[in-house]
Amino acid sequence: MVRTATGRRGLVVLLHGFLGARLQMLPLAVALSSQYDVLNFGYRSRAAPLREHSEGLIDAVTTHLERQNVFPSSVNFVSHSFGGLVVHRAFAAGLGAVLGDHLSSARCVMIAPPVQGAALARAFHRDNVAGPQVVRDLVHGAARVVLGSHAGYELLMKDEQWFAAQLGRIPDQVQVLVVAGTGGRLNPLIADESDGIVGKAESILHRPHYRKELRLTHNLMLYSPSVISCIKDFLDGVEVGTLTKPPK
């Protein structure tokens, strides 16, 4: 297992979103590499359900730590969109035990995490599509092809309660920042203000967390200097945004 001595540099684990790729996270990797070691975790989002992606993350972090001479000064996570669900589920599946006594030094930044599920994906469930049955079946079938039969199926078919039960809760020792976008054009498939893909309300965690809302779109947030600055400040221990408690 990992060594108990603590190194001077921290580790940041990056996770892309659904239908994304490690390449999307490279600007963040470059921006953070001067201060941190960076593990850019890639996964085939359509190829497995959320549970298996989370297990893959645990394996990747465990393997990386076991190869180090000393334990990093901190192990942090920066995710985009669906990647935030993978981090959540990984903590529920035992990621905290991998970090052990170092758990309290961990920080998570989640960019546009659809922790309430994705209304945009559910809109293509045949029961939510307007029109005759043949149209509803065609739209639903096309969505199934695009999203796939695993994690994409979960986004398409599962509701907020399912995601709440699956994700669990990130331990209170871990400080979390959510960066939410509000710059999406009016999307009739999302009920509230959004980044065009994830609704603002869908990114509210079931635990106290810091929130920063910026008038940016879903993918643009990955490349925004404002977002990168927020991430760096938060990982450095600065309070970013507003401390938010979940709605009762």
GROMACS .gro file of C-alpha atoms in nm:
model
  248
    1MET     CA    1   0.000   0.000   0.000
    2VAL     CA    2   0.103   0.366  -0.014
    3ARG     CA    3   0.381   0.501   0.201
    4THR     CA    4   0.285   0.707   0.505
    5ALA     CA    5   0.545   0.983   0.459
    6THR     CA    6   0.399   1.298   0.305
    7GLY     CA    7   0.549   1.473   0.004
    8ARG     CA    8   0.562   1.845  -0.066
    9ARG     CA    9   0.347   1.847  -0.382
   10GLY     CA   10  -0.020   1.768  -0.397
   11LEU     CA   11  -0.195   1.553  -0.657
   12VAL     CA   12  -0.488   1.671  -0.870
   13VAL     CA   13  -0.700   1.409  -1.044
   14LEU     CA   14  -0.889   1.539  -1.349
   15LEU     CA   15  -1.207   1.378  -1.485
   16HIS     CA   16  -1.380   1.471  -1.811
   17GLY     CA   17  -1.754   1.451  -1.870
   18PHE     CA   18  -1.987   1.218  -2.058
   19LEU     CA   19  -1.888   1.177  -2.425
   20GLY     CA   20  -1.575   1.375  -2.335
   21ALA     CA   21  -1.207   1.288  -2.346
   22ARG     CA   22  -0.883   1.353  -2.158
   23LEU     CA   23  -0.788   1.601  -2.431
   24GLN     CA   24  -1.056   1.840  -2.305
   25MET     CA   25  -0.885   1.856  -1.966
   26LEU     CA   26  -0.537   1.936  -2.100
   27PRO     CA   27  -0.566   2.315  -2.052
   28LEU     CA   28  -0.648   2.254  -1.685
   29ALA     CA   29  -0.367   2.000  -1.659
   30VAL     CA   30  -0.118   2.251  -1.795
   31ALA     CA   31  -0.249   2.531  -1.571
   32LEU     CA   32  -0.219   2.318  -1.257
   33SER     CA   33   0.104   2.133  -1.337
   34SER     CA   34   0.334   2.401  -1.198
   35GLN     CA   35   0.193   2.350  -0.849
   36TYR     CA   36   0.063   1.993  -0.852
   37ASP     CA   37   0.124   1.653  -0.995
   38VAL     CA   38  -0.165   1.584  -1.231
   39LEU     CA   39  -0.341   1.256  -1.308
   40ASN     CA   40  -0.570   1.306  -1.608
   41PHE     CA   41  -0.810   1.014  -1.569
   42GLY     CA   42  -0.979   0.898  -1.888
   43TYR     CA   43  -1.271   0.658  -1.915
   44ARG     CA   44  -1.500   0.540  -2.195
   45SER     CA   45  -1.818   0.702  -2.070
   46ARG     CA   46  -2.061   0.511  -2.296
   47ALA     CA   47  -1.900   0.173  -2.235
   48ALA     CA   48  -1.993   0.110  -1.870
   49PRO     CA   49  -2.236   0.221  -1.599
   50LEU     CA   50  -2.155   0.481  -1.337
   51ARG     CA   51  -2.059   0.214  -1.083
   52GLU     CA   52  -1.784   0.072  -1.304
   53HIS     CA   53  -1.645   0.414  -1.388
   54SER     CA   54  -1.616   0.489  -1.017
   55GLU     CA   55  -1.436   0.161  -0.955
   56GLY     CA   56  -1.197   0.246  -1.237
   57LEU     CA   57  -1.123   0.580  -1.072
   58ILE     CA   58  -1.049   0.413  -0.739
   59ASP     CA   59  -0.813   0.168  -0.912
   60ALA     CA   60  -0.635   0.447  -1.100
   61VAL     CA   61  -0.583   0.659  -0.787
   62THR     CA   62  -0.470   0.357  -0.584
   63THR     CA   63  -0.221   0.251  -0.851
   64HIS     CA   64  -0.083   0.604  -0.886
   65LEU     CA   65  -0.033   0.642  -0.512
   66GLU     CA   66   0.133   0.303  -0.476
   67ARG     CA   67   0.393   0.405  -0.735
   68GLN     CA   68   0.498   0.712  -0.536
   69ASN     CA   69   0.785   0.720  -0.290
   70VAL     CA   70   0.580   0.939  -0.057
   71PHE     CA   71   0.212   1.021  -0.021
   72PRO     CA   72   0.119   1.356  -0.181
   73SER     CA   73   0.057   1.650   0.050
   74SER     CA   74  -0.305   1.633  -0.069
   75VAL     CA   75  -0.515   1.440  -0.320
   76ASN     CA   76  -0.767   1.662  -0.497
   77PHE     CA   77  -1.026   1.612  -0.770
   78VAL     CA   78  -1.137   1.846  -1.048
   79SER     CA   79  -1.422   1.718  -1.261
   80HIS     CA   80  -1.638   1.834  -1.548
   81SER     CA   81  -2.006   1.745  -1.577
   82PHE     CA   82  -2.060   1.365  -1.549
   83GLY     CA   83  -1.709   1.332  -1.406
   84GLY     CA   84  -1.847   1.482  -1.084
   85LEU     CA   85  -2.087   1.189  -1.057
   86VAL     CA   86  -1.796   0.949  -1.095
   87VAL     CA   87  -1.613   1.122  -0.808
   88HIS     CA   88  -1.925   1.112  -0.591
   89ARG     CA   89  -1.984   0.743  -0.655
   90ALA     CA   90  -1.615   0.664  -0.597
   91PHE     CA   91  -1.627   0.813  -0.249
   92ALA     CA   92  -1.937   0.605  -0.178
   93ALA     CA   93  -1.749   0.297  -0.304
   94GLY     CA   94  -1.438   0.339  -0.088
   95LEU     CA   95  -1.222   0.618  -0.227
   96GLY     CA   96  -1.204   0.772   0.119
   97ALA     CA   97  -1.039   0.457   0.253
   98VAL     CA   98  -0.769   0.490  -0.016
   99LEU     CA   99  -0.690   0.841   0.109
  100GLY     CA  100  -0.700   0.728   0.472
  101ASP     CA  101  -0.567   0.985   0.719
  102HIS     CA  102  -0.515   1.229   0.431
  103LEU     CA  103  -0.889   1.256   0.359
  104SER     CA  104  -0.928   1.586   0.544
  105SER     CA  105  -0.672   1.756   0.318
  106ALA     CA  106  -0.859   1.659   0.000
  107ARG     CA  107  -1.056   1.916  -0.200
  108CYS     CA  108  -1.298   1.868  -0.489
  109VAL     CA  109  -1.394   2.114  -0.760
  110MET     CA  110  -1.691   2.008  -0.970
  111ILE     CA  111  -1.770   2.201  -1.285
  112ALA     CA  112  -2.139   2.170  -1.378
  113PRO     CA  113  -2.206   1.836  -1.206
  114PRO     CA  114  -2.559   1.702  -1.283
  115VAL     CA  115  -2.598   1.550  -0.938
  116GLN     CA  116  -2.979   1.559  -0.967
  117GLY     CA  117  -2.960   1.370  -1.294
  118ALA     CA  118  -2.996   1.536  -1.634
  119ALA     CA  119  -3.331   1.683  -1.738
  120LEU     CA  120  -3.186   1.737  -2.085
  121ALA     CA  121  -3.125   1.363  -2.125
  122ARG     CA  122  -3.457   1.264  -1.965
  123ALA     CA  123  -3.639   1.491  -2.212
  124PHE     CA  124  -3.570   1.227  -2.478
  125HIS     CA  125  -3.742   0.949  -2.284
  126ARG     CA  126  -4.040   0.853  -2.501
  127ASP     CA  127  -4.282   0.947  -2.222
  128ASN     CA  128  -4.148   1.304  -2.229
  129VAL     CA  129  -4.151   1.354  -2.606
  130ALA     CA  130  -4.451   1.530  -2.758
  131GLY     CA  131  -4.623   1.396  -3.068
  132PRO     CA  132  -4.757   1.067  -3.198
  133GLN     CA  133  -4.615   0.737  -3.078
  134VAL     CA  134  -4.404   0.682  -3.388
  135VAL     CA  135  -4.229   1.016  -3.338
  136ARG     CA  136  -4.177   0.950  -2.967
  137ASP     CA  137  -4.025   0.610  -3.045
  138LEU     CA  138  -3.793   0.753  -3.311
  139VAL     CA  139  -3.666   1.035  -3.088
  140HIS     CA  140  -3.617   0.800  -2.794
  141GLY     CA  141  -3.442   0.543  -3.014
  142ALA     CA  142  -3.203   0.803  -3.152
  143ALA     CA  143  -3.119   0.918  -2.799
  144ARG     CA  144  -3.050   0.558  -2.697
  145VAL     CA  145  -2.806   0.521  -2.986
  146VAL     CA  146  -2.620   0.842  -2.899
  147LEU     CA  147  -2.609   0.789  -2.522
  148GLY     CA  148  -2.547   0.415  -2.525
  149SER     CA  149  -2.675   0.137  -2.303
  150HIS     CA  150  -2.481   0.198  -1.982
  151ALA     CA  151  -2.410   0.534  -1.816
  152GLY     CA  152  -2.597   0.710  -2.096
  153TYR     CA  153  -2.897   0.486  -2.035
  154GLU     CA  154  -2.887   0.588  -1.669
  155LEU     CA  155  -2.890   0.957  -1.764
  156LEU     CA  156  -3.179   0.898  -2.003
  157MET     CA  157  -3.396   0.678  -1.784
  158LYS     CA  158  -3.318   0.748  -1.419
  159ASP     CA  159  -3.466   1.027  -1.206
  160GLU     CA  160  -3.333   1.249  -0.927
  161GLN     CA  161  -3.406   0.995  -0.654
  162TRP     CA  162  -3.205   0.725  -0.830
  163PHE     CA  163  -2.903   0.951  -0.865
  164ALA     CA  164  -2.926   1.063  -0.501
  165ALA     CA  165  -2.926   0.700  -0.387
  166GLN     CA  166  -2.642   0.598  -0.618
  167LEU     CA  167  -2.412   0.893  -0.556
  168GLY     CA  168  -2.420   0.891  -0.180
  169ARG     CA  169  -2.242   1.177  -0.006
  170ILE     CA  170  -1.886   1.303  -0.023
  171PRO     CA  171  -1.744   1.294   0.333
  172ASP     CA  172  -1.783   1.619   0.526
  173GLN     CA  173  -1.405   1.637   0.580
  174VAL     CA  174  -1.365   1.707   0.207
  175GLN     CA  175  -1.422   2.067   0.103
  176VAL     CA  176  -1.619   2.094  -0.222
  177LEU     CA  177  -1.661   2.379  -0.471
  178VAL     CA  178  -1.924   2.366  -0.744
  179VAL     CA  179  -1.877   2.598  -1.041
  180ALA     CA  180  -2.210   2.637  -1.220
  181GLY     CA  181  -2.270   2.806  -1.553
  182THR     CA  182  -2.566   3.032  -1.626
  183GLY     CA  183  -2.467   3.144  -1.976
  184GLY     CA  184  -2.660   2.891  -2.179
  185ARG     CA  185  -2.921   3.015  -2.417
  186LEU     CA  186  -3.281   2.952  -2.316
  187ASN     CA  187  -3.325   2.577  -2.344
  188PRO     CA  188  -3.691   2.462  -2.337
  189LEU     CA  189  -3.576   2.115  -2.226
  190ILE     CA  190  -3.431   2.254  -1.900
  191ALA     CA  191  -3.673   2.416  -1.656
  192ASP     CA  192  -3.438   2.664  -1.490
  193GLU     CA  193  -3.133   2.877  -1.564
  194SER     CA  194  -2.855   2.665  -1.709
  195ASP     CA  195  -2.525   2.645  -1.894
  196GLY     CA  196  -2.715   2.502  -2.190
  197ILE     CA  197  -2.662   2.142  -2.081
  198VAL     CA  198  -2.693   2.127  -1.700
  199GLY     CA  199  -2.951   2.325  -1.506
  200LYS     CA  200  -2.831   2.539  -1.218
  201ALA     CA  201  -3.054   2.352  -0.972
  202GLU     CA  202  -2.924   2.017  -1.098
  203SER     CA  203  -2.576   2.103  -0.969
  204ILE     CA  204  -2.679   2.157  -0.605
  205LEU     CA  205  -2.518   1.894  -0.382
  206HIS     CA  206  -2.688   1.710  -0.098
  207ARG     CA  207  -2.439   1.856   0.152
  208PRO     CA  208  -2.289   2.197   0.236
  209HIS     CA  209  -2.054   2.318  -0.035
  210TYR     CA  210  -1.916   2.634  -0.190
  211ARG     CA  211  -2.079   2.758  -0.510
  212LYS     CA  212  -1.957   2.995  -0.777
  213GLU     CA  213  -2.193   3.085  -1.060
  214LEU     CA  214  -2.053   3.235  -1.379
  215ARG     CA  215  -2.226   3.342  -1.700
  216LEU     CA  216  -2.058   3.074  -1.908
  217THR     CA  217  -2.168   2.778  -2.116
  218HIS     CA  218  -2.111   2.413  -2.033
  219ASN     CA  219  -1.792   2.341  -2.226
  220LEU     CA  220  -1.653   2.694  -2.226
  221MET     CA  221  -1.607   2.668  -1.849
  222LEU     CA  222  -1.320   2.424  -1.906
  223TYR     CA  223  -1.118   2.693  -2.082
  224SER     CA  224  -1.225   3.005  -1.894
  225PRO     CA  225  -0.947   3.195  -1.711
  226SER     CA  226  -1.204   3.283  -1.443
  227VAL     CA  227  -1.281   2.917  -1.378
  228ILE     CA  228  -0.915   2.819  -1.378
  229SER     CA  229  -0.845   3.098  -1.128
  230CYS     CA  230  -1.128   2.976  -0.903
  231ILE     CA  231  -0.990   2.622  -0.915
  232LYS     CA  232  -0.638   2.731  -0.825
  233ASP     CA  233  -0.759   2.951  -0.538
  234PHE     CA  234  -0.982   2.681  -0.394
  235LEU     CA  235  -0.712   2.414  -0.410
  236ASP     CA  236  -0.481   2.661  -0.235
  237GLY     CA  237  -0.726   2.680   0.056
  238VAL     CA  238  -0.903   3.004  -0.036
  239GLU     CA  239  -1.280   3.025   0.017
  240VAL     CA  240  -1.434   3.069  -0.328
  241GLY     CA  241  -1.796   3.158  -0.389
  242THR     CA  242  -2.076   3.125  -0.138
  243LEU     CA  243  -2.116   2.852   0.123
  244THR     CA  244  -2.441   2.683   0.030
  245LYS     CA  245  -2.657   2.438   0.223
  246PRO     CA  246  -2.880   2.192   0.037
  247PRO     CA  247  -3.254   2.269   0.021
  248LYS     CA  248  -3.467   2.084   0.273
   0.00000   0.00000   0.00000
